[in-house]
Amino acid sequence: MATLMIQGTTSDAGKSTVVAALCRALARRGISVAPFKPQNMALNSAVTEDGGEIGRSTALQAQAAGVKPHSDMNPVLLKPESDRGSQVILRGKVYGYMDAMDYHAFKRTAKESVMAAWQAMETRFDVIIAEGAGSPAEINLRKGDIANMGFAEAADCPVILVGDIERGGVFAQLVGTLALLSESEQARMKGFVINRFRGDMSLLTPGIEWLTAHTGKPVLGTLPYLQGLLLDAEDSIGLTHAPTQGESLNVVVPALPRISNHTDFDPLRLHPQVNLTFVGADEPIPAADVIILPGSKSTASDLAWLKRQGWDRAIQRHLRYGGKVLGICGGFQMLGEWVEDPDGLESKAERVMGLGLLSLTTRMVAGKQLRNVSGVTVAEGASVTGYEIHNGVSEGAALGQPLFDLGTHLDGAVSDDGQVMGTYLHGLFDHSEACQALLARLGLSGAQRLDYRAHRERELDRLADTLEAHLDIEALIALLGAGASPSR
């Protein structure tokens, strides 16, 4: 087994896309490959084949590699619940809540889980492409590090450093990061990748020549900026989207402080008939056809934020004028009459009043629901697939009119007038049939069918094609050695 680690000079330097592209490129060569992220901090997550939970970007990388996501691929997942603490997921399962100082002390135990997961992976795959988190040069986080060089040193693997030229100062990023590493870590760094370059490559040549001479490390490639790339993001919400043709549906989504799984909206961003707008704190709430309340890692606190921002009044006005409202997971819980948390699993408030738009009450209980599901929309019989990741059990009369039939159980609720609906199902717009049916129900007559799954596959191939054209992939394969030979 061979492992190569991709680290970045900053968060969002492009590590995730480079790992996805490498996984797809190696898989197309017949190499048994899988992604690995020792530690991730993100509120976008996915359910694995073994019933665990990992970061959404790692699940996308598994798809790029042509393998099913497994909890070993992201053994430590931190899901922030406040500015000072997070829910800690170890090898797919909830371990508990920790503030920053508690987690810092916990890193030795976390490292044992990381190395055990990596060793389990090496028995199943020939090549592991590991991804760092943030920057390896965060001096205050170096002690006990398991996310970047701490893992690379323990696994004894080579490292490639990615810098984002679009942000400016890419040479300072690369040189400065290298300078802040220890001698052994510098030796482990085998080269650089410059990401998101626009313009004439010849203008960059003098800088690349200087960088190579100054550091003794090669630039293994300069990857161009890919216009319109839309793939599952690790955390950043990204840009809004305007429709490109025909009749359109105006959708607004509050950007909750603890918004989770906002990748639910990627198919709507892509849809040519949907105008999707995220509305942040203290921004005016625009008129819309549909308001969608997204998932939340902290339902009670995000519900309080909604009310402070005036969304409760805006939603009531929106409904009076015939608008539609959809709640997903935490957003679904907010639509009910009460959210109860007697054991303080998500908040200090034992009971908070919901928006009162659906006759149901949600009670937070120990044990997170994690499952991949499939079924149909109750009204249209349109096929749907998705996944559930939530605390809380909802009960009430509103559940008598479900939105989905998932075979093993009914899911969601629809109000008597059809204006308000909710579901625990993430990924509900990914399936073309369900997306078309739901958009029609939300008010888009003549909704076009969008195959988001096919789009995701095309984007992964575009990434891999770009990597093959602009990166010295043979040099990377040489770093991997005998492990990177096609499986027999």
Short mmCIF file of C-alpha atoms in Angstrom, two decimals:
data_model
loop_
_atom_site.label_atom_id
_atom_site.label_comp_id
_atom_site.label_asym_id
_atom_site.label_seq_id
_atom_site.Cartn_x
_atom_site.Cartn_y
_atom_site.Cartn_z
CA MET A 1 0.00 0.00 0.00
CA ALA A 2 1.21 3.51 -0.84
CA THR A 3 -0.03 6.82 0.55
CA LEU A 4 0.38 10.30 -0.90
CA MET A 5 -0.83 13.33 1.06
CA ILE A 6 -2.15 16.56 -0.46
CA GLN A 7 -1.84 19.56 1.85
CA GLY A 8 -2.73 23.21 1.25
CA THR A 9 -1.29 26.57 2.19
CA THR A 10 -4.77 27.67 3.34
CA SER A 11 -8.28 26.38 3.74
CA ASP A 12 -10.01 26.20 0.35
CA ALA A 13 -6.71 26.17 -1.53
CA GLY A 14 -8.10 23.33 -3.63
CA LYS A 15 -6.98 20.24 -1.72
CA SER A 16 -10.37 18.53 -1.99
CA THR A 17 -10.65 18.96 -5.76
CA VAL A 18 -7.05 17.86 -6.34
CA VAL A 19 -7.65 14.71 -4.29
CA ALA A 20 -10.90 14.01 -6.17
CA ALA A 21 -9.16 14.54 -9.51
CA LEU A 22 -6.27 12.26 -8.52
CA CYS A 23 -8.64 9.55 -7.33
CA ARG A 24 -10.54 9.64 -10.64
CA ALA A 25 -7.36 9.76 -12.75
CA LEU A 26 -5.78 6.79 -10.92
CA ALA A 27 -9.04 4.80 -10.94
CA ARG A 28 -9.28 5.28 -14.72
CA ARG A 29 -5.83 3.68 -14.95
CA GLY A 30 -7.09 0.59 -13.16
CA ILE A 31 -5.43 1.41 -9.83
CA SER A 32 -7.23 0.47 -6.59
CA VAL A 33 -7.41 3.89 -4.90
CA ALA A 34 -9.38 5.53 -2.09
CA PRO A 35 -9.42 8.93 -0.33
CA PHE A 36 -8.51 9.51 3.30
CA LYS A 37 -8.94 12.63 5.44
CA PRO A 38 -7.57 12.14 8.97
CA GLN A 39 -9.48 15.06 10.45
CA ASN A 40 -12.16 17.27 8.98
CA MET A 41 -14.21 20.14 10.37
CA ALA A 42 -17.41 20.53 8.37
CA LEU A 43 -21.17 20.57 8.65
CA ASN A 44 -21.65 18.93 5.25
CA SER A 45 -21.62 15.18 5.82
CA ALA A 46 -22.66 11.92 4.20
CA VAL A 47 -23.82 8.50 5.38
CA THR A 48 -21.41 5.65 4.62
CA GLU A 49 -22.04 2.06 3.58
CA ASP A 50 -21.22 0.90 7.12
CA GLY A 51 -23.77 3.27 8.66
CA GLY A 52 -21.30 5.95 9.75
CA GLU A 53 -20.86 9.63 9.00
CA ILE A 54 -18.02 11.34 7.10
CA GLY A 55 -17.39 14.71 5.47
CA ARG A 56 -19.30 15.29 2.25
CA SER A 57 -16.15 16.11 0.28
CA THR A 58 -14.57 12.78 1.22
CA ALA A 59 -17.70 10.95 0.06
CA LEU A 60 -17.38 12.76 -3.27
CA GLN A 61 -13.74 11.67 -3.52
CA ALA A 62 -14.83 8.08 -2.92
CA GLN A 63 -17.25 8.44 -5.82
CA ALA A 64 -14.37 9.76 -7.92
CA ALA A 65 -12.39 6.65 -7.01
CA GLY A 66 -15.32 4.40 -7.89
CA VAL A 67 -15.68 3.00 -4.36
CA LYS A 68 -18.36 3.26 -1.69
CA PRO A 69 -17.81 5.76 1.15
CA HIS A 70 -16.67 4.17 4.42
CA SER A 71 -16.29 5.68 7.88
CA ASP A 72 -12.57 4.79 7.86
CA MET A 73 -12.04 7.33 5.08
CA ASN A 74 -12.61 10.23 7.51
CA PRO A 75 -11.99 8.89 11.04
CA VAL A 76 -12.30 12.25 12.82
CA LEU A 77 -15.13 14.60 11.85
CA LEU A 78 -15.73 17.76 13.88
CA LYS A 79 -19.17 19.35 13.50
CA PRO A 80 -19.17 22.85 15.05
CA GLU A 81 -22.11 23.59 17.34
CA SER A 82 -20.75 26.97 18.50
CA ASP A 83 -17.70 29.15 17.98
CA ARG A 84 -15.92 27.27 20.79
CA GLY A 85 -16.99 23.64 20.53
CA SER A 86 -17.96 20.79 18.25
CA GLN A 87 -19.60 17.43 18.13
CA VAL A 88 -16.82 14.86 17.69
CA ILE A 89 -17.42 11.95 15.31
CA LEU A 90 -14.93 9.07 15.62
CA ARG A 91 -14.87 6.50 12.84
CA GLY A 92 -18.41 7.41 11.84
CA LYS A 93 -20.07 7.50 15.26
CA VAL A 94 -20.79 10.31 17.73
CA TYR A 95 -18.20 10.34 20.52
CA GLY A 96 -19.42 13.46 22.29
CA TYR A 97 -19.24 17.25 22.50
CA MET A 98 -15.94 18.98 23.25
CA ASP A 99 -14.79 22.55 23.45
CA ALA A 100 -11.53 23.49 21.76
CA MET A 101 -9.31 22.93 24.81
CA ASP A 102 -10.88 19.56 25.62
CA TYR A 103 -10.38 18.40 22.05
CA HIS A 104 -6.76 19.56 22.06
CA ALA A 105 -6.16 17.29 25.07
CA PHE A 106 -8.10 14.49 23.34
CA LYS A 107 -5.90 14.46 20.23
CA ARG A 108 -3.75 11.54 21.42
CA THR A 109 -6.85 9.33 21.55
CA ALA A 110 -8.06 10.76 18.24
CA LYS A 111 -4.71 9.92 16.65
CA GLU A 112 -5.14 6.27 17.64
CA SER A 113 -8.46 6.23 15.75
CA VAL A 114 -6.84 7.92 12.75
CA MET A 115 -4.00 5.43 12.50
CA ALA A 116 -6.28 2.44 13.09
CA ALA A 117 -8.58 3.63 10.29
CA TRP A 118 -5.64 4.22 7.94
CA GLN A 119 -4.22 0.77 8.67
CA ALA A 120 -7.64 -0.77 7.98
CA MET A 121 -7.74 1.10 4.66
CA GLU A 122 -4.35 -0.22 3.61
CA THR A 123 -5.69 -3.77 3.73
CA ARG A 124 -8.41 -2.87 1.20
CA PHE A 125 -6.70 -0.54 -1.30
CA ASP A 126 -3.36 -0.30 -3.08
CA VAL A 127 -3.17 3.51 -3.01
CA ILE A 128 -4.46 6.06 -0.51
CA ILE A 129 -4.70 9.75 -1.42
CA ALA A 130 -4.83 11.58 1.89
CA GLU A 131 -6.02 15.15 2.33
CA GLY A 132 -4.83 17.62 4.92
CA ALA A 133 -6.99 20.19 6.69
CA GLY A 134 -6.37 23.92 6.72
CA SER A 135 -2.63 24.62 6.68
CA PRO A 136 0.28 22.55 8.04
CA ALA A 137 1.95 25.78 9.19
CA GLU A 138 -0.51 26.75 11.94
CA ILE A 139 2.06 27.13 14.71
CA ASN A 140 -0.52 27.17 17.50
CA LEU A 141 -1.97 23.83 16.36
CA ARG A 142 1.25 21.94 15.67
CA LYS A 143 1.44 20.13 19.02
CA GLY A 144 -0.41 16.84 18.73
CA ASP A 145 -1.34 17.53 15.10
CA ILE A 146 -3.21 14.70 13.37
CA ALA A 147 -4.60 16.62 10.39
CA ASN A 148 -1.48 17.43 8.40
CA MET A 149 2.20 16.74 9.04
CA GLY A 150 1.45 14.85 12.25
CA PHE A 151 -0.30 12.22 10.17
CA ALA A 152 2.24 12.36 7.32
CA GLU A 153 5.10 11.73 9.75
CA ALA A 154 3.26 8.86 11.46
CA ALA A 155 2.32 7.28 8.12
CA ASP A 156 5.75 8.06 6.61
CA CYS A 157 4.23 9.34 3.37
CA PRO A 158 5.29 12.00 0.84
CA VAL A 159 3.41 15.32 0.69
CA ILE A 160 2.45 17.70 -2.11
CA LEU A 161 1.57 21.32 -1.22
CA VAL A 162 -1.22 23.17 -3.07
CA GLY A 163 -1.38 26.97 -3.23
CA ASP A 164 -4.23 29.09 -4.58
CA ILE A 165 -2.95 31.77 -6.95
CA GLU A 166 -6.38 33.37 -7.32
CA ARG A 167 -6.11 34.68 -3.76
CA GLY A 168 -2.79 36.33 -4.59
CA GLY A 169 0.62 35.86 -2.99
CA VAL A 170 0.96 32.23 -4.01
CA PHE A 171 4.76 32.24 -3.89
CA ALA A 172 4.73 33.71 -0.38
CA GLN A 173 2.16 31.07 0.60
CA LEU A 174 4.31 28.21 -0.64
CA VAL A 175 7.69 29.49 0.58
CA GLY A 176 6.31 30.65 3.93
CA THR A 177 4.54 27.37 4.61
CA LEU A 178 7.67 25.38 3.78
CA ALA A 179 9.82 27.63 6.00
CA LEU A 180 7.59 27.01 9.02
CA LEU A 181 7.95 23.24 8.83
CA SER A 182 10.54 21.16 10.64
CA GLU A 183 13.55 19.75 8.81
CA SER A 184 12.05 16.28 8.48
CA GLU A 185 8.72 17.74 7.32
CA GLN A 186 10.47 19.87 4.69
CA ALA A 187 12.19 16.75 3.38
CA ARG A 188 8.80 15.05 3.18
CA MET A 189 7.46 17.85 0.96
CA LYS A 190 8.09 16.61 -2.58
CA GLY A 191 6.72 19.46 -4.66
CA PHE A 192 4.14 22.15 -5.25
CA VAL A 193 0.93 22.56 -7.21
CA ILE A 194 -0.34 26.02 -8.15
CA ASN A 195 -4.12 26.05 -8.38
CA ARG A 196 -6.76 28.24 -10.10
CA PHE A 197 -4.47 30.07 -12.54
CA ARG A 198 -5.98 32.40 -15.13
CA GLY A 199 -4.10 33.95 -18.04
CA ASP A 200 -0.94 33.43 -20.05
CA MET A 201 1.17 30.66 -18.52
CA SER A 202 4.38 32.23 -19.83
CA LEU A 203 3.92 35.12 -17.41
CA LEU A 204 4.15 32.66 -14.52
CA THR A 205 7.33 30.92 -15.74
CA PRO A 206 9.88 33.28 -14.08
CA GLY A 207 8.15 32.83 -10.72
CA ILE A 208 8.11 29.05 -11.05
CA GLU A 209 11.81 29.00 -11.97
CA TRP A 210 12.63 31.17 -8.96
CA LEU A 211 10.51 29.01 -6.64
CA THR A 212 12.23 25.82 -7.78
CA ALA A 213 15.69 27.35 -7.40
CA HIS A 214 14.89 28.90 -4.01
CA THR A 215 13.33 25.83 -2.40
CA GLY A 216 14.84 22.94 -4.35
CA LYS A 217 11.28 21.62 -4.79
CA PRO A 218 9.66 21.20 -8.21
CA VAL A 219 6.37 22.73 -9.29
CA LEU A 220 4.55 19.60 -10.45
CA GLY A 221 1.84 21.50 -12.24
CA THR A 222 -0.23 24.64 -12.59
CA LEU A 223 -3.94 23.92 -12.72
CA PRO A 224 -6.19 26.38 -14.57
CA TYR A 225 -9.25 27.97 -13.07
CA LEU A 226 -12.24 25.86 -14.08
CA GLN A 227 -15.22 28.04 -14.94
CA GLY A 228 -18.57 26.87 -13.61
CA LEU A 229 -17.20 23.98 -11.56
CA LEU A 230 -19.97 22.79 -9.20
CA LEU A 231 -19.19 19.90 -6.88
CA ASP A 232 -20.06 19.08 -3.27
CA ALA A 233 -18.39 21.74 -1.15
CA GLU A 234 -16.74 20.96 2.16
CA ASP A 235 -18.09 24.04 3.91
CA SER A 236 -18.34 27.25 1.87
CA ILE A 237 -21.81 28.05 0.57
CA GLY A 238 -20.55 29.72 -2.59
CA LEU A 239 -22.38 31.90 -5.06
CA THR A 240 -26.06 32.20 -5.80
CA HIS A 241 -27.42 31.22 -9.18
CA ALA A 242 -29.75 32.89 -11.66
CA PRO A 243 -31.81 30.97 -14.25
CA THR A 244 -30.68 30.92 -17.86
CA GLN A 245 -33.86 30.12 -19.73
CA GLY A 246 -37.66 30.14 -19.72
CA GLU A 247 -40.02 30.39 -16.77
CA SER A 248 -38.18 30.52 -13.46
CA LEU A 249 -38.78 29.75 -9.79
CA ASN A 250 -37.40 32.19 -7.22
CA VAL A 251 -36.06 30.34 -4.18
CA VAL A 252 -34.53 31.95 -1.08
CA VAL A 253 -32.64 30.11 1.66
CA PRO A 254 -31.57 31.63 4.98
CA ALA A 255 -27.85 31.08 5.50
CA LEU A 256 -28.16 29.83 9.07
CA PRO A 257 -25.12 30.28 11.34
CA ARG A 258 -24.93 26.46 11.72
CA ILE A 259 -26.30 25.51 8.32
CA SER A 260 -25.60 21.85 7.51
CA ASN A 261 -25.62 19.89 4.28
CA HIS A 262 -26.20 22.93 2.11
CA THR A 263 -25.08 20.67 -0.74
CA ASP A 264 -28.80 19.79 -0.85
CA PHE A 265 -29.15 22.95 -2.94
CA ASP A 266 -26.47 22.22 -5.55
CA PRO A 267 -28.97 20.73 -8.03
CA LEU A 268 -31.08 23.88 -7.68
CA ARG A 269 -28.02 26.05 -8.32
CA LEU A 270 -27.46 24.12 -11.51
CA HIS A 271 -31.08 24.05 -12.67
CA PRO A 272 -31.65 26.43 -15.61
CA GLN A 273 -35.12 27.43 -14.34
CA VAL A 274 -34.29 28.15 -10.70
CA ASN A 275 -33.11 31.45 -9.26
CA LEU A 276 -31.52 30.48 -5.93
CA THR A 277 -30.45 33.08 -3.36
CA PHE A 278 -28.85 32.55 0.06
CA VAL A 279 -29.69 35.33 2.51
CA GLY A 280 -27.19 36.05 5.25
CA ALA A 281 -27.35 37.89 8.55
CA ASP A 282 -28.87 41.39 8.45
CA GLU A 283 -29.56 41.15 4.72
CA PRO A 284 -33.01 42.11 3.40
CA ILE A 285 -35.28 39.13 2.78
CA PRO A 286 -36.33 39.29 -0.87
CA ALA A 287 -39.71 38.30 -2.28
CA ALA A 288 -39.72 34.74 -3.56
CA ASP A 289 -41.89 31.90 -4.77
CA VAL A 290 -40.37 29.45 -2.29
CA ILE A 291 -38.58 29.73 1.05
CA ILE A 292 -36.51 26.67 1.99
CA LEU A 293 -35.27 26.27 5.57
CA PRO A 294 -32.07 24.20 5.38
CA GLY A 295 -30.52 21.68 7.74
CA SER A 296 -28.96 22.89 10.97
CA LYS A 297 -26.45 21.48 13.45
CA SER A 298 -28.08 23.53 16.23
CA THR A 299 -31.81 23.67 15.57
CA ALA A 300 -32.83 25.69 18.64
CA SER A 301 -30.12 28.35 18.31
CA ASP A 302 -30.61 28.70 14.55
CA LEU A 303 -34.36 28.97 15.12
CA ALA A 304 -33.73 31.81 17.56
CA TRP A 305 -31.49 33.46 14.94
CA LEU A 306 -34.27 33.14 12.33
CA LYS A 307 -36.70 34.93 14.62
CA ARG A 308 -34.20 37.70 15.44
CA GLN A 309 -33.66 38.22 11.72
CA GLY A 310 -37.40 38.53 11.12
CA TRP A 311 -37.83 35.35 9.10
CA ASP A 312 -40.88 34.26 11.13
CA ARG A 313 -42.77 37.40 10.08
CA ALA A 314 -41.45 37.18 6.52
CA ILE A 315 -42.62 33.56 6.22
CA GLN A 316 -46.10 34.42 7.48
CA ARG A 317 -46.35 37.25 4.93
CA HIS A 318 -44.97 34.94 2.22
CA LEU A 319 -47.68 32.35 2.95
CA ARG A 320 -50.46 34.94 2.94
CA TYR A 321 -49.50 35.82 -0.62
CA GLY A 322 -49.56 32.17 -1.71
CA GLY A 323 -45.86 31.29 -1.39
CA LYS A 324 -44.54 27.84 -0.55
CA VAL A 325 -42.25 26.77 2.33
CA LEU A 326 -40.09 23.65 2.53
CA GLY A 327 -38.06 22.60 5.56
CA ILE A 328 -35.21 20.07 5.35
CA CYS A 329 -34.06 18.19 8.47
CA GLY A 330 -33.42 20.92 11.07
CA GLY A 331 -35.53 23.25 8.95
CA PHE A 332 -38.34 20.69 9.08
CA GLN A 333 -38.09 20.61 12.89
CA MET A 334 -38.34 24.42 12.98
CA LEU A 335 -41.65 24.31 11.08
CA GLY A 336 -43.31 22.47 13.99
CA GLU A 337 -44.89 23.80 17.15
CA TRP A 338 -42.14 22.87 19.63
CA VAL A 339 -38.53 21.71 19.71
CA GLU A 340 -37.71 19.95 22.98
CA ASP A 341 -34.22 19.14 24.24
CA PRO A 342 -34.60 18.06 27.89
CA ASP A 343 -31.14 16.44 28.04
CA GLY A 344 -29.31 19.38 26.48
CA LEU A 345 -28.05 17.39 23.51
CA GLU A 346 -27.95 20.41 21.18
CA SER A 347 -28.80 23.43 23.33
CA LYS A 348 -29.36 24.65 26.87
CA ALA A 349 -33.01 25.44 26.15
CA GLU A 350 -35.22 22.54 27.24
CA ARG A 351 -38.16 23.67 25.11
CA VAL A 352 -38.44 26.33 22.42
CA MET A 353 -41.43 27.39 20.35
CA GLY A 354 -41.23 26.55 16.67
CA LEU A 355 -42.74 28.46 13.77
CA GLY A 356 -46.06 26.67 14.27
CA LEU A 357 -46.62 25.93 10.58
CA LEU A 358 -46.95 22.15 10.98
CA SER A 359 -48.72 20.29 13.76
CA LEU A 360 -45.75 18.38 15.20
CA THR A 361 -43.27 18.43 18.06
CA THR A 362 -39.64 17.33 17.85
CA ARG A 363 -37.82 15.86 20.83
CA MET A 364 -34.04 15.57 20.77
CA VAL A 365 -32.96 12.10 21.87
CA ALA A 366 -29.61 10.36 22.24
CA GLY A 367 -28.53 8.38 19.21
CA LYS A 368 -28.24 9.96 15.78
CA GLN A 369 -30.28 8.60 12.88
CA LEU A 370 -27.88 7.67 10.05
CA ARG A 371 -29.16 5.87 6.97
CA ASN A 372 -29.21 5.90 3.20
CA VAL A 373 -32.75 5.57 1.90
CA SER A 374 -34.76 5.36 -1.31
CA GLY A 375 -38.43 5.46 -2.18
CA VAL A 376 -40.99 7.65 -3.92
CA THR A 377 -42.83 10.90 -3.46
CA VAL A 378 -46.26 10.05 -2.03
CA ALA A 379 -48.27 12.27 -4.37
CA GLU A 380 -46.47 11.72 -7.68
CA GLY A 381 -44.76 8.35 -7.21
CA ALA A 382 -41.47 9.89 -8.41
CA SER A 383 -38.32 7.97 -7.46
CA VAL A 384 -36.12 9.54 -4.80
CA THR A 385 -32.91 8.61 -3.04
CA GLY A 386 -31.13 10.39 -0.22
CA TYR A 387 -29.86 10.08 3.31
CA GLU A 388 -30.87 10.95 6.85
CA ILE A 389 -28.52 12.50 9.43
CA HIS A 390 -30.35 13.88 12.42
CA ASN A 391 -31.01 13.90 16.11
CA GLY A 392 -34.61 14.23 17.12
CA VAL A 393 -37.87 12.34 16.77
CA SER A 394 -40.89 14.20 15.42
CA GLU A 395 -44.47 13.33 16.37
CA GLY A 396 -47.81 14.93 15.56
CA ALA A 397 -50.85 15.03 13.33
CA ALA A 398 -48.94 16.63 10.43
CA LEU A 399 -47.06 13.37 9.87
CA GLY A 400 -50.36 11.84 8.72
CA GLN A 401 -49.76 13.50 5.35
CA PRO A 402 -46.17 12.44 4.51
CA LEU A 403 -44.04 13.77 1.68
CA PHE A 404 -42.11 10.55 0.95
CA ASP A 405 -42.69 6.81 1.18
CA LEU A 406 -39.25 5.33 1.86
CA GLY A 407 -40.35 1.72 2.03
CA THR A 408 -39.34 1.04 5.62
CA HIS A 409 -41.06 4.21 6.82
CA LEU A 410 -42.96 7.31 5.78
CA ASP A 411 -41.13 10.63 5.93
CA GLY A 412 -42.05 14.26 6.21
CA ALA A 413 -45.27 16.20 6.28
CA VAL A 414 -47.44 18.35 4.02
CA SER A 415 -49.94 20.93 5.29
CA ASP A 416 -53.62 20.64 4.34
CA ASP A 417 -53.32 23.53 1.88
CA GLY A 418 -50.09 22.18 0.40
CA GLN A 419 -48.16 25.40 1.05
CA VAL A 420 -45.92 24.04 3.81
CA MET A 421 -43.95 20.81 3.65
CA GLY A 422 -40.99 19.29 5.41
CA THR A 423 -38.70 16.25 5.31
CA TYR A 424 -35.74 14.66 7.04
CA LEU A 425 -34.35 13.60 3.67
CA HIS A 426 -31.08 15.15 2.49
CA GLY A 427 -30.18 14.92 -1.20
CA LEU A 428 -33.86 15.07 -2.17
CA PHE A 429 -33.13 17.09 -5.33
CA ASP A 430 -30.27 14.84 -6.54
CA HIS A 431 -32.58 12.31 -8.25
CA SER A 432 -33.92 13.72 -11.52
CA GLU A 433 -37.47 12.35 -11.06
CA ALA A 434 -37.86 13.67 -7.54
CA CYS A 435 -36.32 17.04 -8.44
CA GLN A 436 -38.74 17.51 -11.32
CA ALA A 437 -41.75 16.46 -9.22
CA LEU A 438 -40.80 18.63 -6.24
CA LEU A 439 -40.14 21.70 -8.38
CA ALA A 440 -43.54 21.28 -9.99
CA ARG A 441 -45.15 21.02 -6.55
CA LEU A 442 -43.27 24.14 -5.44
CA GLY A 443 -44.73 26.07 -8.35
CA LEU A 444 -42.54 25.60 -11.42
CA SER A 445 -44.83 24.50 -14.23
CA GLY A 446 -43.01 22.69 -17.01
CA ALA A 447 -40.01 21.94 -14.79
CA GLN A 448 -37.17 20.48 -16.83
CA ARG A 449 -35.55 17.23 -15.74
CA LEU A 450 -32.01 17.69 -14.45
CA ASP A 451 -29.74 14.69 -13.97
CA TYR A 452 -27.47 15.96 -11.21
CA ARG A 453 -25.77 12.61 -10.76
CA ALA A 454 -24.67 12.60 -14.39
CA HIS A 455 -23.49 16.19 -13.96
CA ARG A 456 -21.38 15.19 -10.94
CA GLU A 457 -19.75 12.39 -12.95
CA ARG A 458 -19.00 14.77 -15.83
CA GLU A 459 -17.44 17.27 -13.43
CA LEU A 460 -15.23 14.59 -11.88
CA ASP A 461 -14.08 13.55 -15.34
CA ARG A 462 -13.41 17.20 -16.22
CA LEU A 463 -11.29 17.53 -13.09
CA ALA A 464 -9.33 14.39 -13.93
CA ASP A 465 -8.85 15.49 -17.56
CA THR A 466 -7.52 18.85 -16.36
CA LEU A 467 -5.16 17.15 -13.93
CA GLU A 468 -3.84 14.83 -16.63
CA ALA A 469 -3.22 17.79 -18.97
CA HIS A 470 -1.54 20.15 -16.50
CA LEU A 471 0.05 18.04 -13.75
CA ASP A 472 3.03 15.71 -13.88
CA ILE A 473 0.95 12.74 -12.83
CA GLU A 474 3.74 10.30 -13.72
CA ALA A 475 5.92 11.99 -11.09
CA LEU A 476 3.16 11.48 -8.54
CA ILE A 477 2.80 7.84 -9.51
CA ALA A 478 6.57 7.47 -9.09
CA LEU A 479 6.22 8.84 -5.54
CA LEU A 480 3.63 6.16 -4.86
CA GLY A 481 6.00 3.46 -6.11
CA ALA A 482 4.87 -0.13 -6.56
CA GLY A 483 1.51 0.56 -4.92
CA ALA A 484 0.36 2.47 -7.98
CA SER A 485 0.32 -0.48 -10.34
CA PRO A 486 -2.99 -1.48 -11.92
CA SER A 487 -4.96 -4.04 -9.91
CA ARG A 488 -5.02 -7.49 -11.33
#
